[in-house]
Coordinates of C-alpha atoms in Angstrom, one line a residue:
Chain A
M63 CA 66.2 -88.8 -97.8
H64 CA 65.5 -92.5 -98.5
R65 CA 68.3 -95.1 -98.2
G66 CA 70.9 -92.9 -99.7
F67 CA 68.9 -92.1 -102.8
G68 CA 68.5 -88.4 -102.1
L69 CA 65.0 -87.2 -102.8
A70 CA 64.0 -90.3 -104.7
R71 CA 61.5 -92.6 -102.9
G72 CA 61.9 -96.3 -103.7
G73 CA 58.7 -98.3 -103.8
L74 CA 56.6 -100.4 -106.1
R75 CA 55.8 -97.5 -108.3
Q76 CA 59.4 -96.4 -108.7
Y77 CA 60.4 -100.1 -109.4
V78 CA 57.8 -100.3 -112.2
E79 CA 58.6 -96.9 -113.6
T80 CA 62.3 -97.8 -113.6
F81 CA 61.5 -101.0 -115.4
V82 CA 59.3 -99.3 -118.0
D83 CA 61.8 -96.5 -118.6
M84 CA 64.8 -98.8 -118.9
S85 CA 62.9 -101.2 -121.1
K86 CA 62.1 -98.1 -123.3
K87 CA 65.8 -97.3 -123.3
V88 CA 66.6 -100.9 -124.5
F89 CA 63.9 -100.6 -127.1
V90 CA 65.2 -97.3 -128.4
E91 CA 68.8 -98.8 -128.5
Y92 CA 67.5 -101.8 -130.5
S93 CA 65.4 -99.7 -132.8
R94 CA 68.7 -97.9 -133.8
Y95 CA 69.9 -101.3 -135.1
P96 CA 67.0 -102.7 -137.2
I97 CA 69.2 -105.2 -139.0
A98 CA 69.6 -107.0 -135.6
F99 CA 65.9 -107.7 -135.5
I100 CA 65.9 -109.1 -139.0
A101 CA 69.1 -111.0 -138.4
L102 CA 67.6 -112.6 -135.3
F103 CA 64.7 -114.0 -137.3
V104 CA 66.8 -115.3 -140.2
Q105 CA 69.3 -116.8 -137.7
I106 CA 66.6 -118.7 -135.9
F107 CA 65.2 -120.1 -139.1
L108 CA 68.7 -121.0 -140.5
I109 CA 69.8 -122.8 -137.4
I110 CA 66.7 -125.0 -137.2
L111 CA 66.9 -125.7 -140.9
L112 CA 70.6 -126.5 -140.8
F113 CA 70.1 -129.2 -138.2
I114 CA 67.0 -130.5 -139.9
F115 CA 69.0 -130.8 -143.1
S116 CA 71.6 -132.7 -141.1
A117 CA 68.9 -135.0 -139.7
F118 CA 67.7 -135.7 -143.3
A119 CA 71.2 -136.8 -144.2
F120 CA 71.0 -139.6 -141.6
S121 CA 67.4 -140.6 -142.2
S122 CA 66.3 -143.7 -144.0
G123 CA 65.4 -141.7 -147.0
E124 CA 61.8 -142.9 -147.0
P125 CA 59.4 -140.0 -147.5
G126 CA 57.5 -139.0 -144.4
D127 CA 59.8 -141.0 -142.0
P128 CA 58.1 -140.5 -138.6
R129 CA 61.4 -140.6 -136.8
V130 CA 62.6 -137.5 -138.8
T131 CA 59.3 -135.6 -137.9
T132 CA 59.7 -136.4 -134.2
F133 CA 63.4 -135.5 -134.2
A134 CA 62.6 -132.3 -136.1
G135 CA 60.1 -131.4 -133.5
M136 CA 62.6 -132.2 -130.7
M137 CA 65.2 -130.1 -132.3
A138 CA 62.9 -127.2 -133.1
Y139 CA 61.4 -127.0 -129.6
G140 CA 64.7 -127.7 -128.0
F141 CA 66.1 -124.9 -130.0
V142 CA 63.4 -122.5 -128.6
T143 CA 64.7 -123.2 -125.1
N144 CA 68.3 -122.8 -126.3
I145 CA 67.6 -119.4 -127.8
F146 CA 65.9 -118.2 -124.7
L147 CA 68.7 -119.4 -122.5
S148 CA 71.4 -117.9 -124.8
F149 CA 69.7 -114.5 -125.0
T150 CA 69.1 -114.5 -121.2
L151 CA 72.8 -115.2 -120.5
W152 CA 74.1 -112.8 -123.1
E153 CA 71.6 -110.0 -122.8
V154 CA 71.5 -109.8 -119.0
G155 CA 75.1 -110.8 -118.3
F156 CA 76.8 -109.1 -121.2
S157 CA 74.9 -105.9 -121.2
I158 CA 76.4 -105.2 -117.8
R159 CA 79.8 -105.6 -119.5
E160 CA 78.8 -103.2 -122.2
E161 CA 77.9 -100.6 -119.5
Q162 CA 81.3 -101.2 -118.0
V163 CA 83.1 -100.7 -121.3
R164 CA 81.1 -97.6 -122.1
G165 CA 81.7 -96.3 -118.7
T166 CA 78.1 -95.9 -117.8
L167 CA 77.7 -98.6 -115.2
E168 CA 78.9 -96.5 -112.2
S169 CA 76.7 -93.6 -113.2
L170 CA 73.8 -96.0 -113.3
Y171 CA 74.6 -97.2 -109.8
L172 CA 74.7 -93.6 -108.6
S173 CA 71.2 -93.0 -109.9
P174 CA 68.2 -94.0 -107.7
T175 CA 67.2 -96.9 -109.9
N176 CA 66.0 -100.2 -108.5
K177 CA 68.7 -102.8 -109.4
F178 CA 66.2 -105.6 -110.0
S179 CA 64.2 -103.5 -112.4
N180 CA 67.4 -102.5 -114.1
L181 CA 68.4 -106.1 -114.6
L182 CA 65.0 -107.3 -115.7
S183 CA 64.5 -104.4 -118.2
R184 CA 67.7 -105.6 -120.0
I185 CA 66.0 -108.8 -121.1
F186 CA 62.3 -107.9 -121.3
M187 CA 62.3 -106.4 -124.8
I188 CA 64.6 -109.0 -126.3
L189 CA 62.6 -111.8 -124.8
S190 CA 59.4 -110.4 -126.2
W191 CA 60.9 -110.0 -129.6
T192 CA 62.5 -113.5 -129.4
T193 CA 59.1 -115.0 -128.5
I194 CA 57.5 -113.5 -131.7
M195 CA 60.5 -114.6 -133.8
C196 CA 60.5 -118.1 -132.4
A197 CA 56.8 -118.5 -133.2
A198 CA 57.4 -117.2 -136.7
G199 CA 60.5 -119.4 -137.2
L200 CA 58.7 -122.5 -136.0
G201 CA 55.8 -121.7 -138.3
L202 CA 58.2 -121.4 -141.2
V203 CA 60.0 -124.6 -140.3
S204 CA 56.6 -126.3 -140.0
V205 CA 55.8 -125.3 -143.5
V206 CA 59.1 -126.6 -144.8
M207 CA 58.7 -129.9 -142.9
G208 CA 55.1 -130.3 -143.8
G209 CA 53.9 -129.8 -140.2
L210 CA 55.5 -130.0 -136.8
P211 CA 53.6 -131.8 -134.0
A212 CA 52.0 -129.4 -131.6
S213 CA 49.9 -130.9 -128.8
N214 CA 49.0 -129.4 -125.4
V215 CA 50.0 -125.8 -126.5
G216 CA 48.6 -124.2 -123.3
M217 CA 50.6 -126.5 -121.0
G218 CA 53.7 -126.1 -123.2
L219 CA 53.5 -122.3 -122.8
L220 CA 53.1 -122.5 -119.0
I221 CA 56.2 -124.7 -118.9
L222 CA 58.0 -122.2 -121.1
V223 CA 57.1 -119.4 -118.7
F224 CA 58.6 -121.3 -115.8
T225 CA 61.6 -122.2 -118.0
I226 CA 62.3 -118.6 -118.9
S227 CA 61.9 -117.5 -115.3
G228 CA 64.5 -120.1 -114.3
F229 CA 66.8 -118.9 -117.0
L230 CA 66.5 -115.3 -115.7
G231 CA 68.0 -116.5 -112.5
L232 CA 71.0 -117.9 -114.4
G233 CA 71.2 -114.6 -116.3
F234 CA 71.2 -112.6 -113.0
L235 CA 74.0 -114.8 -111.7
F236 CA 76.0 -114.3 -114.9
A237 CA 75.5 -110.5 -114.6
G238 CA 77.3 -110.8 -111.2
I239 CA 80.0 -113.0 -112.6
T240 CA 80.5 -110.5 -115.5
I241 CA 81.2 -107.8 -112.9
R242 CA 83.8 -110.0 -111.3
L243 CA 85.4 -111.7 -114.3
K244 CA 85.0 -108.8 -116.8
E245 CA 86.1 -109.9 -120.3
T246 CA 86.6 -113.6 -119.3
A247 CA 82.9 -113.8 -118.5
Q248 CA 82.3 -113.9 -122.2
I249 CA 84.1 -117.2 -122.4
L250 CA 82.2 -118.5 -119.4
V251 CA 78.9 -117.6 -121.0
S252 CA 79.9 -119.3 -124.2
F253 CA 81.0 -122.3 -122.3
F254 CA 77.8 -122.6 -120.3
Q255 CA 75.7 -122.0 -123.4
F256 CA 77.4 -125.1 -125.0
F257 CA 77.4 -127.0 -121.8
F258 CA 73.6 -126.8 -121.6
M259 CA 73.3 -127.4 -125.3
I260 CA 75.0 -130.8 -124.9
F261 CA 74.2 -131.9 -121.4
S262 CA 70.6 -130.6 -121.4
A263 CA 70.2 -132.2 -124.8
Q264 CA 68.7 -129.1 -126.4
F265 CA 69.2 -130.3 -130.0
F266 CA 68.6 -134.0 -129.6
P267 CA 66.8 -136.5 -127.4
F268 CA 68.3 -137.5 -124.1
S269 CA 68.4 -141.1 -125.2
V270 CA 71.4 -140.2 -127.4
L271 CA 73.5 -139.3 -124.4
P272 CA 75.7 -142.0 -122.9
Q273 CA 74.1 -143.4 -119.7
P274 CA 76.8 -142.1 -117.3
V275 CA 76.5 -138.6 -118.8
L276 CA 72.7 -138.8 -118.4
D277 CA 72.8 -140.1 -114.9
Y278 CA 75.6 -138.1 -113.4
I279 CA 75.3 -134.8 -115.3
S280 CA 72.0 -134.3 -117.2
R281 CA 69.7 -135.5 -114.4
W282 CA 71.2 -133.0 -112.0
L283 CA 70.5 -130.0 -114.1
P284 CA 67.1 -128.4 -113.7
V285 CA 67.5 -127.0 -117.2
S286 CA 67.4 -130.6 -118.5
Y287 CA 63.9 -131.1 -117.0
A288 CA 62.7 -127.8 -118.4
V289 CA 63.9 -128.7 -121.9
D290 CA 62.5 -132.2 -121.7
L291 CA 59.1 -131.3 -120.3
F292 CA 58.6 -128.4 -122.8
R293 CA 59.3 -130.4 -125.9
T294 CA 57.7 -133.7 -124.9
T295 CA 54.6 -131.8 -123.8
L296 CA 54.3 -130.2 -127.3
L297 CA 55.2 -133.4 -129.0
G298 CA 52.5 -135.3 -127.0
I299 CA 54.9 -138.0 -125.8
P300 CA 56.0 -139.0 -122.2
P301 CA 59.0 -137.1 -120.8
E302 CA 62.3 -138.8 -121.3
L303 CA 63.8 -138.1 -117.9
M304 CA 60.8 -139.2 -115.8
P305 CA 58.6 -141.1 -118.2
G306 CA 56.3 -142.4 -115.4
N307 CA 56.1 -139.2 -113.4
Y308 CA 55.0 -136.2 -115.5
W309 CA 53.8 -134.1 -112.5
L310 CA 57.0 -134.6 -110.5
E311 CA 59.0 -133.3 -113.5
F312 CA 56.5 -130.4 -113.8
L313 CA 57.1 -129.6 -110.1
I314 CA 60.9 -129.5 -110.6
V315 CA 60.4 -127.1 -113.5
A316 CA 58.0 -124.9 -111.5
L317 CA 60.4 -124.8 -108.6
F318 CA 63.3 -124.0 -111.0
G319 CA 61.2 -121.1 -112.3
I320 CA 60.4 -119.8 -108.9
V321 CA 63.6 -120.4 -106.9
S322 CA 66.2 -119.7 -109.6
P323 CA 65.5 -115.9 -110.1
V324 CA 65.5 -115.3 -106.3
L325 CA 68.9 -117.1 -105.9
G326 CA 70.3 -115.6 -109.0
Y327 CA 69.4 -112.1 -107.9
F328 CA 70.9 -112.6 -104.4
G329 CA 74.1 -113.9 -106.0
Y330 CA 74.2 -110.8 -108.2
R331 CA 73.7 -108.5 -105.3
A332 CA 76.4 -110.2 -103.3
V333 CA 79.0 -109.8 -106.1
E334 CA 77.8 -106.3 -106.8
R335 CA 78.2 -105.2 -103.2
K336 CA 81.7 -106.7 -103.1
A337 CA 82.6 -104.8 -106.3
R338 CA 81.2 -101.6 -104.9
S339 CA 83.1 -101.8 -101.6
A340 CA 86.3 -102.7 -103.5
G341 CA 85.7 -99.8 -105.9
T342 CA 86.0 -102.1 -109.0
L343 CA 82.4 -101.8 -110.3
G344 CA 83.4 -99.5 -113.2
E345 CA 86.7 -101.2 -113.9
Y346 CA 87.1 -103.1 -117.1
Chain B
M124 CA 107.7 -76.7 -149.4
A125 CA 104.8 -78.2 -147.6
G126 CA 104.2 -80.6 -150.4
E127 CA 107.8 -81.8 -150.2
T128 CA 107.4 -82.7 -146.5
V129 CA 104.1 -84.4 -146.8
A130 CA 104.5 -88.1 -147.9
R131 CA 101.2 -89.4 -149.3
G132 CA 99.0 -87.9 -146.6
L133 CA 101.2 -89.3 -143.8
G134 CA 102.6 -85.9 -142.7
L135 CA 106.3 -85.9 -142.0
A136 CA 106.5 -89.7 -141.6
R137 CA 108.1 -91.5 -144.5
P138 CA 107.3 -95.2 -144.2
G139 CA 109.9 -97.5 -145.8
P140 CA 109.7 -101.3 -146.0
R141 CA 111.2 -101.6 -142.5
T142 CA 108.6 -99.2 -141.0
S143 CA 105.8 -101.0 -142.9
L144 CA 106.9 -104.4 -141.5
G145 CA 107.2 -102.7 -138.1
I146 CA 103.6 -101.6 -138.3
I147 CA 102.4 -105.1 -139.2
W148 CA 104.5 -106.6 -136.4
T149 CA 103.4 -104.1 -133.8
V150 CA 99.7 -104.5 -134.6
F151 CA 100.1 -108.3 -134.6
L152 CA 101.9 -108.3 -131.3
A153 CA 99.4 -105.9 -129.7
R154 CA 96.5 -108.1 -130.7
L155 CA 98.3 -111.2 -129.5
R156 CA 99.2 -109.7 -126.2
I157 CA 95.5 -108.7 -125.6
I158 CA 94.3 -112.2 -126.4
L159 CA 97.0 -113.9 -124.2
R160 CA 95.3 -112.2 -121.3
Y161 CA 92.2 -114.3 -122.0
K162 CA 93.5 -117.8 -122.3
G163 CA 90.0 -119.1 -121.8
A164 CA 89.1 -117.7 -125.2
I165 CA 91.8 -119.8 -126.9
L166 CA 90.6 -122.9 -125.1
G167 CA 87.0 -122.1 -126.0
E168 CA 87.9 -121.8 -129.7
S169 CA 89.5 -125.2 -129.6
L170 CA 86.5 -126.9 -128.0
L171 CA 83.8 -125.2 -130.0
P172 CA 84.3 -127.1 -133.3
V173 CA 84.2 -130.3 -131.3
V174 CA 80.8 -129.3 -129.9
F175 CA 79.7 -128.2 -133.4
A176 CA 80.7 -131.6 -134.8
G177 CA 79.2 -133.5 -131.9
L178 CA 75.7 -132.1 -132.4
P179 CA 75.0 -133.6 -135.8
I180 CA 76.8 -136.8 -134.9
L181 CA 74.6 -137.3 -131.9
L182 CA 71.6 -136.2 -133.8
G183 CA 72.4 -138.5 -136.8
I184 CA 72.8 -141.5 -134.5
A185 CA 69.4 -140.6 -132.8
V186 CA 67.7 -140.3 -136.2
A187 CA 69.1 -143.5 -137.6
G188 CA 68.7 -145.6 -134.5
D189 CA 72.3 -146.8 -134.2
E190 CA 75.7 -145.8 -135.3
Q191 CA 76.0 -148.4 -138.1
T192 CA 72.7 -147.4 -139.7
A193 CA 73.7 -143.7 -139.3
A194 CA 77.0 -144.4 -141.2
E195 CA 75.1 -146.3 -143.9
N196 CA 72.4 -143.7 -144.3
F197 CA 74.9 -140.9 -144.4
F198 CA 77.0 -142.7 -147.0
R199 CA 73.9 -143.2 -149.1
T200 CA 72.9 -139.5 -148.8
T201 CA 76.3 -138.2 -149.7
A202 CA 76.7 -140.7 -152.5
G203 CA 73.5 -139.4 -153.9
A204 CA 75.0 -136.0 -153.8
G205 CA 78.1 -137.2 -155.8
Q206 CA 80.5 -138.0 -152.9
G207 CA 79.9 -141.0 -150.6
A208 CA 81.5 -140.4 -147.2
S209 CA 81.9 -143.5 -145.1
D210 CA 83.3 -141.8 -142.1
F211 CA 80.7 -139.3 -141.0
R212 CA 82.5 -138.4 -137.8
L213 CA 85.6 -137.2 -139.6
Y214 CA 83.3 -135.5 -142.2
M215 CA 81.6 -133.5 -139.5
L216 CA 84.8 -132.7 -137.6
L217 CA 86.5 -131.4 -140.7
G218 CA 83.5 -129.4 -141.7
S219 CA 83.1 -127.8 -138.3
N220 CA 86.9 -127.1 -137.9
T221 CA 87.1 -125.4 -141.3
F222 CA 83.9 -123.5 -140.4
M223 CA 85.6 -122.4 -137.2
V224 CA 88.6 -121.0 -139.1
V225 CA 86.4 -119.1 -141.5
S226 CA 84.1 -117.9 -138.8
L227 CA 87.0 -116.8 -136.6
M228 CA 88.6 -114.8 -139.4
L229 CA 85.4 -112.9 -139.9
W230 CA 84.6 -112.5 -136.2
L231 CA 88.0 -111.1 -135.3
I232 CA 88.1 -108.6 -138.2
G233 CA 84.5 -107.5 -137.6
Y234 CA 85.0 -107.2 -133.9
W235 CA 88.3 -105.4 -134.3
V236 CA 86.6 -102.7 -136.4
R237 CA 83.7 -102.5 -134.0
R238 CA 85.7 -102.4 -130.8
E239 CA 87.9 -99.7 -132.2
Q240 CA 84.8 -97.7 -133.1
E241 CA 83.3 -98.2 -129.7
T242 CA 86.4 -97.4 -127.7
G243 CA 86.9 -94.3 -129.9
T244 CA 90.3 -95.3 -131.2
L245 CA 89.4 -95.9 -134.8
E246 CA 89.7 -92.3 -135.8
A247 CA 93.0 -92.0 -133.9
L248 CA 94.3 -95.0 -135.9
Y249 CA 93.4 -93.1 -139.1
L250 CA 95.4 -90.1 -138.0
A251 CA 98.5 -92.2 -137.2
P252 CA 101.2 -92.2 -139.8
A253 CA 100.5 -95.8 -140.8
K254 CA 98.9 -97.2 -144.0
R255 CA 95.6 -98.9 -143.6
L256 CA 96.9 -101.9 -145.5
H257 CA 99.7 -102.5 -143.0
V258 CA 97.3 -102.2 -140.0
L259 CA 94.9 -104.6 -141.7
A260 CA 97.8 -107.0 -142.5
G261 CA 98.8 -107.0 -138.9
V262 CA 95.2 -107.7 -137.7
T263 CA 94.6 -110.4 -140.4
S264 CA 98.0 -112.1 -139.5
Y265 CA 96.9 -112.3 -135.9
T266 CA 93.5 -113.7 -136.9
L267 CA 95.3 -116.3 -139.1
V268 CA 97.5 -117.4 -136.2
R269 CA 94.6 -117.6 -133.8
A270 CA 92.5 -119.5 -136.4
L271 CA 95.3 -122.0 -137.1
I272 CA 95.9 -122.7 -133.4
A273 CA 92.1 -123.3 -133.0
F274 CA 92.1 -125.6 -136.1
V275 CA 95.0 -127.8 -135.0
S276 CA 94.0 -128.1 -131.4
A277 CA 90.4 -128.8 -132.3
M278 CA 91.5 -131.4 -134.7
V279 CA 93.6 -133.1 -132.0
I280 CA 90.8 -132.9 -129.4
G281 CA 88.1 -133.9 -131.9
S282 CA 90.2 -136.9 -133.1
I283 CA 90.5 -138.2 -129.6
V284 CA 86.8 -137.5 -128.7
F285 CA 85.4 -139.0 -131.9
Q286 CA 88.1 -141.7 -132.3
V287 CA 89.0 -140.7 -135.9
N288 CA 92.3 -140.6 -137.6
P289 CA 92.7 -137.5 -139.8
L290 CA 96.3 -138.5 -140.7
A291 CA 94.9 -141.5 -142.6
G292 CA 94.3 -139.3 -145.6
N293 CA 96.7 -136.9 -147.3
F294 CA 97.0 -134.5 -144.3
P295 CA 99.9 -132.3 -145.7
A296 CA 97.9 -131.7 -148.9
A297 CA 94.8 -130.8 -146.8
L298 CA 96.8 -128.4 -144.8
G299 CA 98.2 -126.9 -148.0
Y300 CA 94.7 -126.3 -149.2
L301 CA 93.9 -124.7 -145.9
I302 CA 96.8 -122.3 -146.2
L303 CA 96.0 -121.6 -149.9
G304 CA 92.5 -120.8 -148.8
I305 CA 93.6 -118.1 -146.3
P306 CA 94.2 -115.2 -148.8
A307 CA 90.7 -115.6 -150.0
L308 CA 89.5 -115.5 -146.4
W309 CA 91.5 -112.3 -145.9
G310 CA 89.7 -110.8 -148.9
I311 CA 86.3 -111.8 -147.4
S312 CA 87.4 -110.4 -144.0
F313 CA 88.1 -107.0 -145.7
I314 CA 84.6 -107.0 -147.2
F315 CA 83.2 -108.0 -143.9
G316 CA 85.2 -105.3 -142.0
A317 CA 83.9 -102.7 -144.5
L318 CA 80.3 -103.9 -143.9
I319 CA 80.8 -103.5 -140.2
L320 CA 82.3 -100.1 -140.8
R321 CA 79.2 -99.1 -142.8
I322 CA 76.3 -100.8 -141.0
K323 CA 77.9 -100.9 -137.5
E324 CA 75.7 -103.8 -136.1
A325 CA 78.6 -106.2 -135.8
N326 CA 77.0 -108.6 -133.3
S327 CA 73.9 -109.4 -135.3
V328 CA 75.6 -109.3 -138.7
I329 CA 78.3 -111.7 -137.5
Q330 CA 75.9 -114.0 -135.8
L331 CA 73.7 -114.1 -138.9
L332 CA 76.5 -114.5 -141.4
Q333 CA 77.9 -117.3 -139.2
W334 CA 74.9 -119.5 -139.9
V335 CA 74.7 -118.4 -143.5
L336 CA 78.3 -119.5 -143.8
A337 CA 77.6 -122.8 -142.1
F338 CA 74.8 -123.4 -144.7
A339 CA 76.8 -122.2 -147.7
M340 CA 80.0 -124.1 -146.8
G341 CA 78.3 -127.4 -146.5
V342 CA 79.6 -127.9 -142.9
Y343 CA 77.3 -130.9 -142.2
F344 CA 76.4 -132.1 -145.7
P345 CA 77.6 -131.5 -149.3
V346 CA 76.2 -128.4 -150.9
T347 CA 75.1 -130.4 -153.9
V348 CA 71.9 -131.3 -151.9
F349 CA 70.7 -127.8 -152.5
P350 CA 68.5 -126.7 -155.4
A351 CA 70.6 -125.6 -158.5
L352 CA 70.6 -121.8 -157.9
V353 CA 71.6 -122.1 -154.2
R354 CA 74.1 -124.8 -155.0
Y355 CA 75.9 -122.6 -157.6
A356 CA 75.9 -119.6 -155.2
A357 CA 77.3 -121.8 -152.4
M358 CA 79.9 -123.3 -154.7
A359 CA 81.1 -119.8 -155.9
F360 CA 81.8 -119.0 -152.2
P361 CA 85.6 -119.4 -151.5
P362 CA 85.2 -121.0 -148.1
T363 CA 83.0 -123.8 -149.7
L364 CA 85.8 -124.5 -152.1
M365 CA 88.4 -124.6 -149.3
N366 CA 86.1 -126.9 -147.2
D367 CA 85.5 -129.2 -150.1
A368 CA 89.1 -129.3 -151.1
M369 CA 90.3 -130.2 -147.6
R370 CA 87.5 -132.7 -147.0
S371 CA 87.9 -134.5 -150.4
T372 CA 91.7 -134.7 -149.8
L373 CA 91.5 -136.1 -146.3
L374 CA 88.5 -138.4 -146.8
G375 CA 89.4 -139.6 -150.3
L376 CA 86.2 -138.3 -151.7
T377 CA 85.4 -136.9 -155.2
S378 CA 85.4 -133.1 -155.0
I379 CA 82.2 -131.5 -156.1
Y380 CA 84.3 -129.2 -158.3
G381 CA 86.0 -131.9 -160.3
P382 CA 89.5 -133.3 -160.5
W383 CA 92.3 -132.1 -158.2
Y384 CA 93.9 -129.8 -160.8
I385 CA 90.6 -127.9 -161.2
V386 CA 90.3 -127.6 -157.4
L387 CA 93.9 -126.3 -157.2
G388 CA 93.3 -123.9 -160.1
L389 CA 90.2 -122.5 -158.5
M390 CA 91.9 -122.1 -155.2
L391 CA 94.8 -120.3 -156.8
M392 CA 92.4 -118.0 -158.6
A393 CA 90.5 -117.3 -155.4
A394 CA 93.8 -116.7 -153.5
W395 CA 94.8 -114.1 -156.1
T396 CA 91.6 -112.2 -156.9
V397 CA 89.5 -112.2 -153.7
P398 CA 92.0 -110.3 -151.4
L399 CA 92.4 -107.6 -154.1
L400 CA 88.7 -107.3 -154.6
G401 CA 88.2 -107.3 -150.8
Y402 CA 90.7 -104.6 -150.2
E403 CA 89.4 -102.4 -153.0
F404 CA 85.9 -102.8 -151.5
F405 CA 87.2 -101.9 -148.1
L406 CA 88.8 -98.7 -149.5
A407 CA 85.7 -97.7 -151.5
V408 CA 83.5 -98.1 -148.4
E409 CA 86.0 -96.3 -146.2
R410 CA 86.3 -93.4 -148.7
R411 CA 82.5 -93.0 -148.7
I412 CA 82.2 -93.1 -144.9
K413 CA 85.0 -90.5 -144.6
K414 CA 83.1 -88.2 -146.9
D415 CA 79.9 -88.7 -145.0
Q416 CA 80.0 -88.9 -141.2
G417 CA 83.6 -90.1 -140.6
V418 CA 84.8 -93.4 -139.3
G419 CA 84.4 -92.7 -135.6
Q420 CA 80.6 -92.6 -135.4
F421 CA 79.0 -95.7 -134.0

């Protein structure tokens, strides 16, 4: 007998196997809905293009306006962070809600599965697919725009890894919130999605935000630093939030990527324990 | 004997006008009661169009350098496309508000079908002695009320946030166009509901169509900037007509469709034909599904 799991023995191997098996389950689920995969790609392309068209409407009209190219890059790369954040919040947080609605969440908790592997597997496949789709979407936009700036790709990818890891923490936390708030969590996820879109300037440069908003809100959000560093690194320009201190901003992003999943997971476990002791885990 | 007791496949039930209205009212009330439990959703719908309008406004100012240049550039671009909008803030706000109305109508119908499928109540609904048209009328009436609440509140909030005055133009006429555009939206909702019934992947289809809609409706820019083929396809889409009619009325712009009587004629035509076509499409898809695997499978 091992920690109430009957004959199952928890350990690294079991964690990995749980992760692999549940990722497979997510993959099988997604493979049943192939239109979702195509929709995701078209959606990414359309959103970027919609905002680029809007930017054109405000441009000077001169062909090859460098401002438009820079802003197109800011938008496109900012959008990449936005889509990863959105998917993390929705897929981790909301898949728990789906399990509640379907009535399978309690059964899952009665099985000897590792909870961390369970949470992580919900997002792994969709993140992998999103990465491919984002790369293809950016490529397509680059063709339409006549080339997007792309410097320091290696560093940009490293920052993206920390950024996604940080987002995972937020996703875990939202999974806990979903257990507690149930249907209302959907509103909260939407709210935070748009909150970060505006205050972490995912579709425009930080310079557009009013100074008080920038100083009292944006600068306090680690997501802002992740967005800023990722896109300015790829654009080959100094970061907007800490123009003179690139490495300090990198440290913030790295810490966000390391600390956030740990805190998020502890937050999730705390809510989950409370729900289990109150017997409300399966309620919806 | 059995044939006498069976009224159009509804068993012993004989729905008269009062019963039909009762069905519409009950469905409407049920949906309303459910959403009233989630007040945050209503608040979110009121704020979302303001965010959608805010994004291109902030982006535009950033691209142009300052607000004055942004206004001049936007005027020049839209004038080149046959309009010439001087107030880009109100232009964006109106576009995103109308988009929200259209999007909500589709979302709510799509999700209603999907949710009934997932919770296993869709088949039960088909077995109830109620006509589909009345159930759909109840759901669409609810979506209309919800969309109008979102439109009005977003307009008020957006006007305060962006410091624009939507009442400066012909607001009653614009509201009239919005109401006249609703039957066509119902028709599109029926088509959309049928699609969800058929392909089932509500989330992805809705999310994708949302952005296709934003593109086709000219939420942030007139559709006349598109190449000819895309432009005509976008202009044939009823929500584009509604958006343009409202925007040209409120902002005093030239409609891309021509003088006001042509716009009105097109809107009347859409209000008459699209719901009929939409409902017929829904019935055709439904018949086919019932013959194949049944409506309950998801």
